[in-house]
Backbone atoms as SQL, in Angstrom:
CREATE TABLE atoms (id INTEGER PRIMARY KEY, chain TEXT, resi INTEGER, resn TEXT, atom TEXT, x REAL, y REAL, z REAL);
INSERT INTO atoms VALUES
  (1, 'A', 1, 'UNK', 'N', 26.592, 42.646, 83.204),
  (2, 'A', 1, 'UNK', 'CA', 27.302, 42.546, 84.464),
  (3, 'A', 1, 'UNK', 'C', 28.713, 42.015, 84.254),
  (4, 'A', 2, 'UNK', 'N', 28.834, 40.932, 83.465),
  (5, 'A', 2, 'UNK', 'CA', 30.157, 40.354, 83.228),
  (6, 'A', 2, 'UNK', 'C', 31.072, 41.339, 82.522),
  (7, 'A', 3, 'UNK', 'N', 30.493, 42.138, 81.617),
  (8, 'A', 3, 'UNK', 'CA', 31.297, 43.130, 80.889),
  (9, 'A', 3, 'UNK', 'C', 31.857, 44.184, 81.842),
  (10, 'A', 4, 'UNK', 'N', 31.034, 44.667, 82.787),
  (11, 'A', 4, 'UNK', 'CA', 31.503, 45.655, 83.766),
  (12, 'A', 4, 'UNK', 'C', 32.571, 45.056, 84.674),
  (13, 'A', 5, 'UNK', 'N', 32.350, 43.826, 85.088),
  (14, 'A', 5, 'UNK', 'CA', 33.308, 43.152, 85.969),
  (15, 'A', 5, 'UNK', 'C', 34.644, 42.939, 85.255),
  (16, 'A', 6, 'UNK', 'N', 34.562, 42.572, 83.986),
  (17, 'A', 6, 'UNK', 'CA', 35.771, 42.353, 83.194),
  (18, 'A', 6, 'UNK', 'C', 36.523, 43.662, 83.016),
  (19, 'A', 7, 'UNK', 'N', 35.802, 44.761, 82.736),
  (20, 'A', 7, 'UNK', 'CA', 36.428, 46.074, 82.564),
  (21, 'A', 7, 'UNK', 'C', 37.061, 46.558, 83.868),
  (22, 'A', 8, 'UNK', 'N', 36.366, 46.346, 84.994),
  (23, 'A', 8, 'UNK', 'CA', 36.921, 46.749, 86.295),
  (24, 'A', 8, 'UNK', 'C', 38.175, 45.946, 86.605),
  (25, 'A', 9, 'UNK', 'N', 38.178, 44.665, 86.261),
  (26, 'A', 9, 'UNK', 'CA', 39.356, 43.827, 86.487),
  (27, 'A', 9, 'UNK', 'C', 40.531, 44.289, 85.630),
  (28, 'A', 10, 'UNK', 'N', 40.246, 44.657, 84.372),
  (29, 'A', 10, 'UNK', 'CA', 41.313, 45.149, 83.498),
  (30, 'A', 10, 'UNK', 'C', 41.866, 46.475, 84.006),
  (31, 'A', 11, 'UNK', 'N', 40.979, 47.352, 84.480),
  (32, 'A', 11, 'UNK', 'CA', 41.430, 48.632, 85.034),
  (33, 'A', 11, 'UNK', 'C', 42.340, 48.417, 86.233),
  (34, 'A', 12, 'UNK', 'N', 41.975, 47.463, 87.072),
  (35, 'A', 12, 'UNK', 'CA', 42.784, 47.166, 88.253),
  (36, 'A', 12, 'UNK', 'C', 44.160, 46.652, 87.842),
  (37, 'A', 13, 'UNK', 'N', 44.203, 45.801, 86.813),
  (38, 'A', 13, 'UNK', 'CA', 45.486, 45.275, 86.335),
  (39, 'A', 13, 'UNK', 'C', 46.363, 46.391, 85.769),
  (40, 'A', 14, 'UNK', 'N', 45.746, 47.313, 85.018),
  (41, 'A', 14, 'UNK', 'CA', 46.512, 48.432, 84.450),
  (42, 'A', 14, 'UNK', 'C', 47.052, 49.316, 85.567),
  (43, 'A', 15, 'UNK', 'N', 46.235, 49.587, 86.581),
  (44, 'A', 15, 'UNK', 'CA', 46.700, 50.396, 87.709),
  (45, 'A', 15, 'UNK', 'C', 47.851, 49.707, 88.436),
  (46, 'A', 16, 'UNK', 'N', 47.799, 48.393, 88.554),
  (47, 'A', 16, 'UNK', 'CA', 48.895, 47.659, 89.185),
  (48, 'A', 16, 'UNK', 'C', 50.169, 47.740, 88.346),
  (49, 'A', 17, 'UNK', 'N', 50.007, 47.663, 87.034),
  (50, 'A', 17, 'UNK', 'CA', 51.172, 47.773, 86.143),
  (51, 'A', 17, 'UNK', 'C', 51.791, 49.167, 86.261),
  (52, 'A', 18, 'UNK', 'N', 50.940, 50.196, 86.271),
  (53, 'A', 18, 'UNK', 'CA', 51.431, 51.572, 86.403),
  (54, 'A', 18, 'UNK', 'C', 52.157, 51.744, 87.740),
  (55, 'A', 19, 'UNK', 'N', 51.571, 51.219, 88.791),
  (56, 'A', 19, 'UNK', 'CA', 52.213, 51.307, 90.103),
  (57, 'A', 19, 'UNK', 'C', 53.557, 50.606, 90.126),
  (58, 'A', 20, 'UNK', 'N', 53.622, 49.438, 89.487),
  (59, 'A', 20, 'UNK', 'CA', 54.862, 48.666, 89.441),
  (60, 'A', 20, 'UNK', 'C', 55.931, 49.421, 88.646),
  (61, 'A', 21, 'UNK', 'N', 55.525, 50.052, 87.534),
  (62, 'A', 21, 'UNK', 'CA', 56.475, 50.841, 86.737),
  (63, 'A', 21, 'UNK', 'C', 57.054, 51.979, 87.577),
  (64, 'A', 22, 'UNK', 'N', 56.191, 52.653, 88.328),
  (65, 'A', 22, 'UNK', 'CA', 56.660, 53.759, 89.174),
  (66, 'A', 22, 'UNK', 'C', 57.625, 53.244, 90.243),
  (67, 'A', 23, 'UNK', 'N', 57.284, 52.122, 90.882),
  (68, 'A', 23, 'UNK', 'CA', 58.158, 51.576, 91.926),
  (69, 'A', 23, 'UNK', 'C', 59.515, 51.175, 91.361),
  (70, 'A', 24, 'UNK', 'N', 59.495, 50.437, 90.269),
  (71, 'A', 24, 'UNK', 'CA', 60.754, 49.968, 89.673),
  (72, 'A', 24, 'UNK', 'C', 61.601, 51.152, 89.206),
  (73, 'A', 25, 'UNK', 'N', 60.959, 52.138, 88.577),
  (74, 'A', 25, 'UNK', 'CA', 61.697, 53.302, 88.092),
  (75, 'A', 25, 'UNK', 'C', 62.367, 54.078, 89.203),
  (76, 'A', 26, 'UNK', 'N', 61.642, 54.319, 90.283),
  (77, 'A', 26, 'UNK', 'CA', 62.204, 55.083, 91.403),
  (78, 'A', 26, 'UNK', 'C', 63.312, 54.296, 92.097),
  (79, 'A', 27, 'UNK', 'N', 63.094, 53.001, 92.318),
  (80, 'A', 27, 'UNK', 'CA', 64.115, 52.184, 92.985),
  (81, 'A', 27, 'UNK', 'C', 65.368, 52.081, 92.115),
  (82, 'A', 28, 'UNK', 'N', 65.187, 51.867, 90.814),
  (83, 'A', 28, 'UNK', 'CA', 66.331, 51.773, 89.902),
  (84, 'A', 28, 'UNK', 'C', 67.109, 53.083, 89.876),
  (85, 'A', 29, 'UNK', 'N', 66.387, 54.203, 89.797),
  (86, 'A', 29, 'UNK', 'CA', 67.056, 55.514, 89.802),
  (87, 'A', 29, 'UNK', 'C', 67.823, 55.724, 91.107),
  (88, 'A', 30, 'UNK', 'N', 67.216, 55.352, 92.224),
  (89, 'A', 30, 'UNK', 'CA', 67.889, 55.511, 93.522),
  (90, 'A', 30, 'UNK', 'C', 69.145, 54.652, 93.603),
  (91, 'A', 31, 'UNK', 'N', 69.075, 53.435, 93.082),
  (92, 'A', 31, 'UNK', 'CA', 70.254, 52.552, 93.106),
  (93, 'A', 31, 'UNK', 'C', 71.382, 53.144, 92.258),
  (94, 'A', 32, 'UNK', 'N', 71.035, 53.650, 91.068),
  (95, 'A', 32, 'UNK', 'CA', 72.065, 54.226, 90.191),
  (96, 'A', 32, 'UNK', 'C', 72.681, 55.467, 90.834),
  (97, 'A', 33, 'UNK', 'N', 71.853, 56.326, 91.420),
  (98, 'A', 33, 'UNK', 'CA', 72.380, 57.523, 92.089),
  (99, 'A', 33, 'UNK', 'C', 73.267, 57.120, 93.265),
  (100, 'A', 34, 'UNK', 'N', 72.860, 56.096, 94.003),
  (101, 'A', 34, 'UNK', 'CA', 73.662, 55.617, 95.127),
  (102, 'A', 34, 'UNK', 'C', 75.008, 55.076, 94.652),
  (103, 'A', 35, 'UNK', 'N', 75.001, 54.355, 93.541),
  (104, 'A', 35, 'UNK', 'CA', 76.268, 53.868, 92.966),
  (105, 'A', 35, 'UNK', 'C', 77.161, 55.055, 92.605),
  (106, 'A', 36, 'UNK', 'N', 76.577, 56.101, 92.015),
  (107, 'A', 36, 'UNK', 'CA', 77.351, 57.300, 91.690),
  (108, 'A', 36, 'UNK', 'C', 77.937, 57.956, 92.929),
  (109, 'A', 37, 'UNK', 'N', 77.145, 58.021, 93.991),
  (110, 'A', 37, 'UNK', 'CA', 77.645, 58.596, 95.249),
  (111, 'A', 37, 'UNK', 'C', 78.781, 57.761, 95.830),
  (112, 'A', 38, 'UNK', 'N', 78.622, 56.426, 95.800),
  (113, 'A', 38, 'UNK', 'CA', 79.678, 55.555, 96.321),
  (114, 'A', 38, 'UNK', 'C', 80.963, 55.704, 95.498),
  (115, 'A', 39, 'UNK', 'N', 80.818, 55.825, 94.170),
  (116, 'A', 39, 'UNK', 'CA', 81.987, 56.054, 93.320),
  (117, 'A', 39, 'UNK', 'C', 82.665, 57.375, 93.679),
  (118, 'A', 40, 'UNK', 'N', 81.843, 58.392, 93.943),
  (119, 'A', 40, 'UNK', 'CA', 82.403, 59.699, 94.279),
  (120, 'A', 40, 'UNK', 'C', 83.181, 59.633, 95.601),
  (121, 'A', 41, 'UNK', 'N', 82.633, 58.927, 96.590),
  (122, 'A', 41, 'UNK', 'CA', 83.353, 58.797, 97.862),
  (123, 'A', 41, 'UNK', 'C', 84.621, 57.966, 97.688),
  (124, 'A', 42, 'UNK', 'N', 84.553, 56.920, 96.851),
  (125, 'A', 42, 'UNK', 'CA', 85.724, 56.064, 96.643),
  (126, 'A', 42, 'UNK', 'C', 86.825, 56.791, 95.876),
  (127, 'A', 43, 'UNK', 'N', 86.437, 57.602, 94.870),
  (128, 'A', 43, 'UNK', 'CA', 87.436, 58.286, 94.039),
  (129, 'A', 43, 'UNK', 'C', 87.850, 59.631, 94.626),
  (130, 'A', 44, 'UNK', 'N', 87.013, 60.194, 95.482),
  (131, 'A', 44, 'UNK', 'CA', 87.358, 61.481, 96.102),
  (132, 'A', 44, 'UNK', 'C', 87.006, 62.696, 95.266),
  (133, 'A', 45, 'UNK', 'N', 86.439, 62.477, 94.084),
  (134, 'A', 45, 'UNK', 'CA', 85.974, 63.603, 93.258),
  (135, 'A', 45, 'UNK', 'C', 84.859, 63.117, 92.355),
  (136, 'A', 46, 'UNK', 'N', 84.268, 64.049, 91.563),
  (137, 'A', 46, 'UNK', 'CA', 83.151, 63.652, 90.706),
  (138, 'A', 46, 'UNK', 'C', 83.583, 63.219, 89.312),
  (139, 'A', 47, 'UNK', 'N', 84.886, 63.262, 89.045),
  (140, 'A', 47, 'UNK', 'CA', 85.398, 62.775, 87.769),
  (141, 'A', 47, 'UNK', 'C', 85.548, 63.841, 86.707),
  (142, 'A', 48, 'UNK', 'N', 85.135, 65.071, 87.009),
  (143, 'A', 48, 'UNK', 'CA', 85.227, 66.145, 86.036),
  (144, 'A', 48, 'UNK', 'C', 85.895, 67.351, 86.697),
  (145, 'A', 49, 'UNK', 'N', 86.476, 68.242, 85.894),
  (146, 'A', 49, 'UNK', 'CA', 87.027, 69.476, 86.470),
  (147, 'A', 49, 'UNK', 'C', 85.914, 70.320, 87.092),
  (148, 'A', 50, 'UNK', 'N', 86.287, 71.224, 87.975),
  (149, 'A', 50, 'UNK', 'CA', 85.302, 72.075, 88.656),
  (150, 'A', 50, 'UNK', 'C', 84.446, 72.834, 87.655),
  (151, 'A', 51, 'UNK', 'N', 83.145, 72.805, 87.867),
  (152, 'A', 51, 'UNK', 'CA', 82.206, 73.531, 87.008),
  (153, 'A', 51, 'UNK', 'C', 81.817, 72.803, 85.738),
  (154, 'A', 52, 'UNK', 'N', 82.348, 71.618, 85.502),
  (155, 'A', 52, 'UNK', 'CA', 82.030, 70.843, 84.294),
  (156, 'A', 52, 'UNK', 'C', 81.169, 69.652, 84.700),
  (157, 'A', 53, 'UNK', 'N', 80.039, 69.496, 83.992),
  (158, 'A', 53, 'UNK', 'CA', 79.145, 68.366, 84.253),
  (159, 'A', 53, 'UNK', 'C', 78.676, 67.810, 82.909),
  (160, 'A', 54, 'UNK', 'N', 78.480, 66.515, 82.819),
  (161, 'A', 54, 'UNK', 'CA', 77.978, 65.952, 81.552),
  (162, 'A', 54, 'UNK', 'C', 76.495, 66.289, 81.381),
  (163, 'A', 55, 'UNK', 'N', 76.154, 66.918, 80.270),
  (164, 'A', 55, 'UNK', 'CA', 74.762, 67.308, 80.027),
  (165, 'A', 55, 'UNK', 'C', 74.156, 66.616, 78.810),
  (166, 'A', 56, 'UNK', 'N', 74.977, 66.058, 77.955),
  (167, 'A', 56, 'UNK', 'CA', 74.452, 65.412, 76.754),
  (168, 'A', 56, 'UNK', 'C', 74.527, 63.899, 76.920),
  (169, 'A', 57, 'UNK', 'N', 73.708, 63.195, 76.159),
  (170, 'A', 57, 'UNK', 'CA', 73.701, 61.734, 76.259),
  (171, 'A', 57, 'UNK', 'C', 75.067, 61.126, 75.909),
  (172, 'A', 58, 'UNK', 'N', 75.734, 61.607, 74.836),
  (173, 'A', 58, 'UNK', 'CA', 77.067, 61.044, 74.562),
  (174, 'A', 58, 'UNK', 'C', 78.058, 61.300, 75.703),
  (175, 'A', 59, 'UNK', 'N', 78.002, 62.489, 76.305),
  (176, 'A', 59, 'UNK', 'CA', 78.916, 62.801, 77.410),
  (177, 'A', 59, 'UNK', 'C', 78.601, 61.934, 78.636),
  (178, 'A', 60, 'UNK', 'N', 77.333, 61.715, 78.898),
  (179, 'A', 60, 'UNK', 'CA', 76.952, 60.855, 80.026),
  (180, 'A', 60, 'UNK', 'C', 77.405, 59.415, 79.755),
  (181, 'A', 61, 'UNK', 'N', 77.197, 58.946, 78.533),
  (182, 'A', 61, 'UNK', 'CA', 77.606, 57.583, 78.179),
  (183, 'A', 61, 'UNK', 'C', 79.119, 57.399, 78.335),
  (184, 'A', 62, 'UNK', 'N', 79.876, 58.370, 77.793),
  (185, 'A', 62, 'UNK', 'CA', 81.335, 58.284, 77.895),
  (186, 'A', 62, 'UNK', 'C', 81.773, 58.336, 79.359),
  (187, 'A', 63, 'UNK', 'N', 81.094, 59.155, 80.166),
  (188, 'A', 63, 'UNK', 'CA', 81.423, 59.231, 81.583),
  (189, 'A', 63, 'UNK', 'C', 81.118, 57.940, 82.320),
  (190, 'A', 64, 'UNK', 'N', 80.017, 57.287, 81.952),
  (191, 'A', 64, 'UNK', 'CA', 79.669, 56.008, 82.582),
  (192, 'A', 64, 'UNK', 'C', 80.699, 54.946, 82.226),
  (193, 'A', 65, 'UNK', 'N', 81.095, 54.901, 80.960),
  (194, 'A', 65, 'UNK', 'CA', 82.108, 53.928, 80.527),
  (195, 'A', 65, 'UNK', 'C', 83.417, 54.159, 81.276),
  (196, 'A', 66, 'UNK', 'N', 83.735, 55.439, 81.554),
  (197, 'A', 66, 'UNK', 'CA', 84.966, 55.773, 82.271),
  (198, 'A', 66, 'UNK', 'C', 84.776, 55.735, 83.793),
  (199, 'A', 67, 'UNK', 'N', 83.582, 55.312, 84.264),
  (200, 'A', 67, 'UNK', 'CA', 83.262, 55.207, 85.700),
  (201, 'A', 67, 'UNK', 'C', 83.414, 56.553, 86.415),
  (202, 'A', 68, 'UNK', 'N', 82.933, 57.625, 85.776),
  (203, 'A', 68, 'UNK', 'CA', 82.950, 58.943, 86.406),
  (204, 'A', 68, 'UNK', 'C', 81.670, 59.103, 87.230),
  (205, 'A', 69, 'UNK', 'N', 81.808, 59.390, 88.516),
  (206, 'A', 69, 'UNK', 'CA', 80.639, 59.432, 89.406),
  (207, 'A', 69, 'UNK', 'C', 79.550, 60.413, 88.965),
  (208, 'A', 70, 'UNK', 'N', 79.938, 61.581, 88.479),
  (209, 'A', 70, 'UNK', 'CA', 78.938, 62.572, 88.079),
  (210, 'A', 70, 'UNK', 'C', 78.070, 62.056, 86.925),
  (211, 'A', 71, 'UNK', 'N', 78.687, 61.343, 85.984),
  (212, 'A', 71, 'UNK', 'CA', 77.933, 60.789, 84.862),
  (213, 'A', 71, 'UNK', 'C', 76.955, 59.711, 85.339),
  (214, 'A', 72, 'UNK', 'N', 77.388, 58.903, 86.296),
  (215, 'A', 72, 'UNK', 'CA', 76.507, 57.851, 86.831),
  (216, 'A', 72, 'UNK', 'C', 75.313, 58.488, 87.542),
  (217, 'A', 73, 'UNK', 'N', 75.575, 59.538, 88.316),
  (218, 'A', 73, 'UNK', 'CA', 74.465, 60.215, 89.006),
  (219, 'A', 73, 'UNK', 'C', 73.528, 60.900, 88.013),
  (220, 'A', 74, 'UNK', 'N', 74.079, 61.431, 86.918),
  (221, 'A', 74, 'UNK', 'CA', 73.224, 62.038, 85.886),
  (222, 'A', 74, 'UNK', 'C', 72.319, 60.980, 85.251),
  (223, 'A', 75, 'UNK', 'N', 72.843, 59.762, 85.050),
  (224, 'A', 75, 'UNK', 'CA', 72.018, 58.666, 84.538),
  (225, 'A', 75, 'UNK', 'C', 70.883, 58.366, 85.509),
  (226, 'A', 76, 'UNK', 'N', 71.192, 58.347, 86.804),
  (227, 'A', 76, 'UNK', 'CA', 70.147, 58.115, 87.803),
  (228, 'A', 76, 'UNK', 'C', 69.076, 59.198, 87.771),
  (229, 'A', 77, 'UNK', 'N', 69.502, 60.441, 87.613),
  (230, 'A', 77, 'UNK', 'CA', 68.522, 61.529, 87.517),
  (231, 'A', 77, 'UNK', 'C', 67.682, 61.397, 86.249),
  (232, 'A', 78, 'UNK', 'N', 68.323, 60.973, 85.145),
  (233, 'A', 78, 'UNK', 'CA', 67.583, 60.761, 83.900),
  (234, 'A', 78, 'UNK', 'C', 66.533, 59.663, 84.091),
  (235, 'A', 79, 'UNK', 'N', 66.906, 58.584, 84.762),
  (236, 'A', 79, 'UNK', 'CA', 65.940, 57.502, 85.019),
  (237, 'A', 79, 'UNK', 'C', 64.787, 58.000, 85.894),
  (238, 'A', 80, 'UNK', 'N', 65.126, 58.855, 86.862),
  (239, 'A', 80, 'UNK', 'CA', 64.091, 59.405, 87.738),
  (240, 'A', 80, 'UNK', 'C', 63.119, 60.284, 86.952),
  (241, 'A', 81, 'UNK', 'N', 63.637, 61.048, 85.995),
  (242, 'A', 81, 'UNK', 'CA', 62.780, 61.892, 85.158),
  (243, 'A', 81, 'UNK', 'C', 61.964, 61.036, 84.197),
  (244, 'A', 82, 'UNK', 'N', 62.560, 59.970, 83.704),
  (245, 'A', 82, 'UNK', 'CA', 61.890, 59.107, 82.723),
  (246, 'A', 82, 'UNK', 'C', 60.722, 58.327, 83.331),
  (247, 'A', 83, 'UNK', 'N', 60.767, 58.050, 84.620),
  (248, 'A', 83, 'UNK', 'CA', 59.744, 57.222, 85.265),
  (249, 'A', 83, 'UNK', 'C', 58.330, 57.793, 85.105),
  (250, 'A', 84, 'UNK', 'N', 58.063, 59.055, 85.440),
  (251, 'A', 84, 'UNK', 'CA', 56.695, 59.552, 85.236),
  (252, 'A', 84, 'UNK', 'C', 56.310, 59.664, 83.759),
  (253, 'A', 85, 'UNK', 'N', 57.311, 59.818, 82.887),
  (254, 'A', 85, 'UNK', 'CA', 57.005, 59.844, 81.446),
  (255, 'A', 85, 'UNK', 'C', 56.487, 58.467, 81.016),
  (256, 'A', 86, 'UNK', 'N', 57.113, 57.411, 81.524),
  (257, 'A', 86, 'UNK', 'CA', 56.625, 56.060, 81.217),
  (258, 'A', 86, 'UNK', 'C', 55.220, 55.844, 81.762),
  (259, 'A', 87, 'UNK', 'N', 54.949, 56.447, 82.901),
  (260, 'A', 87, 'UNK', 'CA', 53.612, 56.346, 83.486),
  (261, 'A', 87, 'UNK', 'C', 52.582, 56.981, 82.559),
  (262, 'A', 88, 'UNK', 'N', 52.919, 58.117, 81.959),
  (263, 'A', 88, 'UNK', 'CA', 52.005, 58.780, 81.028),
  (264, 'A', 88, 'UNK', 'C', 51.792, 57.904, 79.796),
  (265, 'A', 89, 'UNK', 'N', 52.863, 57.285, 79.298),
  (266, 'A', 89, 'UNK', 'CA', 52.742, 56.418, 78.117),
  (267, 'A', 89, 'UNK', 'C', 51.817, 55.235, 78.419),
  (268, 'A', 90, 'UNK', 'N', 51.988, 54.618, 79.580),
  (269, 'A', 90, 'UNK', 'CA', 51.131, 53.488, 79.949),
  (270, 'A', 90, 'UNK', 'C', 49.688, 53.953, 80.132),
  (271, 'A', 91, 'UNK', 'N', 49.500, 55.159, 80.649),
  (272, 'A', 91, 'UNK', 'CA', 48.147, 55.687, 80.815),
  (273, 'A', 91, 'UNK', 'C', 47.459, 55.884, 79.468),
  (274, 'A', 92, 'UNK', 'N', 48.219, 56.341, 78.479),
  (275, 'A', 92, 'UNK', 'CA', 47.641, 56.487, 77.134),
  (276, 'A', 92, 'UNK', 'C', 47.135, 55.129, 76.646),
  (277, 'A', 93, 'UNK', 'N', 47.967, 54.109, 76.829),
  (278, 'A', 93, 'UNK', 'CA', 47.566, 52.757, 76.426),
  (279, 'A', 93, 'UNK', 'C', 46.302, 52.312, 77.173),
  (280, 'A', 94, 'UNK', 'N', 46.269, 52.584, 78.478),
  (281, 'A', 94, 'UNK', 'CA', 45.122, 52.150, 79.288),
  (282, 'A', 94, 'UNK', 'C', 43.842, 52.864, 78.852),
  (283, 'A', 95, 'UNK', 'N', 43.925, 54.177, 78.632),
  (284, 'A', 95, 'UNK', 'CA', 42.732, 54.914, 78.211),
  (285, 'A', 95, 'UNK', 'C', 42.295, 54.486, 76.809),
  (286, 'A', 96, 'UNK', 'N', 43.244, 54.214, 75.937),
  (287, 'A', 96, 'UNK', 'CA', 42.885, 53.764, 74.589),
  (288, 'A', 96, 'UNK', 'C', 42.211, 52.395, 74.641),
  (289, 'A', 97, 'UNK', 'N', 42.719, 51.541, 75.512),
  (290, 'A', 97, 'UNK', 'CA', 42.132, 50.212, 75.641),
  (291, 'A', 97, 'UNK', 'C', 40.714, 50.285, 76.196),
  (292, 'A', 98, 'UNK', 'N', 40.470, 51.256, 77.098),
  (293, 'A', 98, 'UNK', 'CA', 39.131, 51.460, 77.646),
  (294, 'A', 98, 'UNK', 'C', 38.210, 52.173, 76.665),
  (295, 'A', 99, 'UNK', 'N', 38.781, 52.609, 75.546),
  (296, 'A', 99, 'UNK', 'CA', 38.069, 53.391, 74.528),
  (297, 'A', 99, 'UNK', 'C', 37.558, 54.718, 75.096),
  (298, 'A', 100, 'UNK', 'N', 38.341, 55.263, 76.012),
  (299, 'A', 100, 'UNK', 'CA', 38.018, 56.578, 76.573),
  (300, 'A', 100, 'UNK', 'C', 38.803, 57.619, 75.763),
  (301, 'A', 101, 'UNK', 'N', 38.211, 58.048, 74.674),
  (302, 'A', 101, 'UNK', 'CA', 38.914, 58.911, 73.731),
  (303, 'A', 101, 'UNK', 'C', 39.290, 60.261, 74.328),
  (304, 'A', 102, 'UNK', 'N', 38.426, 60.809, 75.175),
  (305, 'A', 102, 'UNK', 'CA', 38.693, 62.115, 75.770),
  (306, 'A', 102, 'UNK', 'C', 39.997, 62.089, 76.573),
  (307, 'A', 103, 'UNK', 'N', 40.129, 61.135, 77.478),
  (308, 'A', 103, 'UNK', 'CA', 41.342, 61.055, 78.297),
  (309, 'A', 103, 'UNK', 'C', 42.552, 60.581, 77.499),
  (310, 'A', 104, 'UNK', 'N', 42.317, 59.816, 76.461),
  (311, 'A', 104, 'UNK', 'CA', 43.432, 59.424, 75.587),
  (312, 'A', 104, 'UNK', 'C', 44.031, 60.660, 74.928),
  (313, 'A', 105, 'UNK', 'N', 43.167, 61.543, 74.452),
  (314, 'A', 105, 'UNK', 'CA', 43.647, 62.776, 73.811),
  (315, 'A', 105, 'UNK', 'C', 44.346, 63.681, 74.826),
  (316, 'A', 106, 'UNK', 'N', 43.743, 63.842, 75.990),
  (317, 'A', 106, 'UNK', 'CA', 44.356, 64.700, 77.020),
  (318, 'A', 106, 'UNK', 'C', 45.719, 64.144, 77.450),
  (319, 'A', 107, 'UNK', 'N', 45.792, 62.849, 77.684),
  (320, 'A', 107, 'UNK', 'CA', 47.051, 62.247, 78.124),
  (321, 'A', 107, 'UNK', 'C', 48.103, 62.311, 77.020),
  (322, 'A', 108, 'UNK', 'N', 47.681, 62.154, 75.781),
  (323, 'A', 108, 'UNK', 'CA', 48.613, 62.292, 74.666),
  (324, 'A', 108, 'UNK', 'C', 49.142, 63.722, 74.592),
  (325, 'A', 109, 'UNK', 'N', 48.261, 64.699, 74.830),
  (326, 'A', 109, 'UNK', 'CA', 48.701, 66.098, 74.851),
  (327, 'A', 109, 'UNK', 'C', 49.722, 66.326, 75.964),
  (328, 'A', 110, 'UNK', 'N', 49.493, 65.709, 77.120),
  (329, 'A', 110, 'UNK', 'CA', 50.458, 65.819, 78.232),
  (330, 'A', 110, 'UNK', 'C', 51.807, 65.232, 77.826),
  (331, 'A', 111, 'UNK', 'N', 51.789, 64.077, 77.161),
  (332, 'A', 111, 'UNK', 'CA', 53.043, 63.460, 76.715),
  (333, 'A', 111, 'UNK', 'C', 53.767, 64.359, 75.711),
  (334, 'A', 112, 'UNK', 'N', 53.021, 64.943, 74.783),
  (335, 'A', 112, 'UNK', 'CA', 53.635, 65.844, 73.792),
  (336, 'A', 112, 'UNK', 'C', 54.259, 67.052, 74.496),
  (337, 'A', 113, 'UNK', 'N', 53.559, 67.608, 75.487),
  (338, 'A', 113, 'UNK', 'CA', 54.093, 68.746, 76.242),
  (339, 'A', 113, 'UNK', 'C', 55.366, 68.340, 76.990),
  (340, 'A', 114, 'UNK', 'N', 55.364, 67.149, 77.593),
  (341, 'A', 114, 'UNK', 'CA', 56.567, 66.661, 78.287),
  (342, 'A', 114, 'UNK', 'C', 57.742, 66.517, 77.324),
  (343, 'A', 115, 'UNK', 'N', 57.473, 65.959, 76.154),
  (344, 'A', 115, 'UNK', 'CA', 58.544, 65.764, 75.170),
  (345, 'A', 115, 'UNK', 'C', 59.084, 67.110, 74.693),
  (346, 'A', 116, 'UNK', 'N', 58.198, 68.049, 74.430),
  (347, 'A', 116, 'UNK', 'CA', 58.641, 69.384, 74.005),
  (348, 'A', 116, 'UNK', 'C', 59.460, 70.051, 75.117),
  (349, 'A', 117, 'UNK', 'N', 58.994, 69.938, 76.356),
  (350, 'A', 117, 'UNK', 'CA', 59.726, 70.542, 77.481),
  (351, 'A', 117, 'UNK', 'C', 61.109, 69.911, 77.636),
  (352, 'A', 118, 'UNK', 'N', 61.192, 68.576, 77.492),
  (353, 'A', 118, 'UNK', 'CA', 62.497, 67.926, 77.597),
  (354, 'A', 118, 'UNK', 'C', 63.398, 68.329, 76.431),
  (355, 'A', 119, 'UNK', 'N', 62.818, 68.457, 75.243),
  (356, 'A', 119, 'UNK', 'CA', 63.594, 68.862, 74.069),
  (357, 'A', 119, 'UNK', 'C', 64.136, 70.277, 74.259),
  (358, 'A', 120, 'UNK', 'N', 63.291, 71.169, 74.746),
  (359, 'A', 120, 'UNK', 'CA', 63.731, 72.546, 75.011),
  (360, 'A', 120, 'UNK', 'C', 64.808, 72.545, 76.091),
  (361, 'A', 121, 'UNK', 'N', 64.619, 71.755, 77.132),
  (362, 'A', 121, 'UNK', 'CA', 65.624, 71.692, 78.190),
  (363, 'A', 121, 'UNK', 'C', 66.946, 71.111, 77.706),
  (364, 'A', 122, 'UNK', 'N', 66.860, 70.109, 76.838),
  (365, 'A', 122, 'UNK', 'CA', 68.073, 69.461, 76.345),
  (366, 'A', 122, 'UNK', 'C', 68.869, 70.384, 75.447),
  (367, 'A', 123, 'UNK', 'N', 68.171, 71.078, 74.547),
  (368, 'A', 123, 'UNK', 'CA', 68.864, 71.949, 73.602),
  (369, 'A', 123, 'UNK', 'C', 69.001, 73.379, 74.108),
  (370, 'A', 124, 'UNK', 'N', 68.389, 73.693, 75.247),
  (371, 'A', 124, 'UNK', 'CA', 68.555, 75.013, 75.851),
  (372, 'A', 124, 'UNK', 'C', 67.991, 76.152, 75.033),
  (373, 'A', 125, 'UNK', 'N', 66.891, 75.904, 74.370),
  (374, 'A', 125, 'UNK', 'CA', 66.276, 76.947, 73.532),
  (375, 'A', 125, 'UNK', 'C', 65.530, 77.926, 74.404);
């Protein structure tokens, strides 16, 4: 009985951690995007010539350092995309801790698919 109660308590804690990660990630992404929007309204443009947007991490970083609104909003979008990926990573940890090998393997496969999809999207293959 104590073992089941302890496992249920641990599951509840992991679910709370996952929920907190999702909340913090979404709120942080929204704040960064809002800062980018405010910069755009203050500067009157997005900081880049028409049709040009930062797509690589170095370009986004350089744009953020130069306070270019489009780069700041791209960072917010990146944080928004990263949030569910972090949720998958935490889920892998939770399933491994529960010794649920089946779901650990499935969730790991999902993470690998996400990484491959992001890699393909980043390099445009």
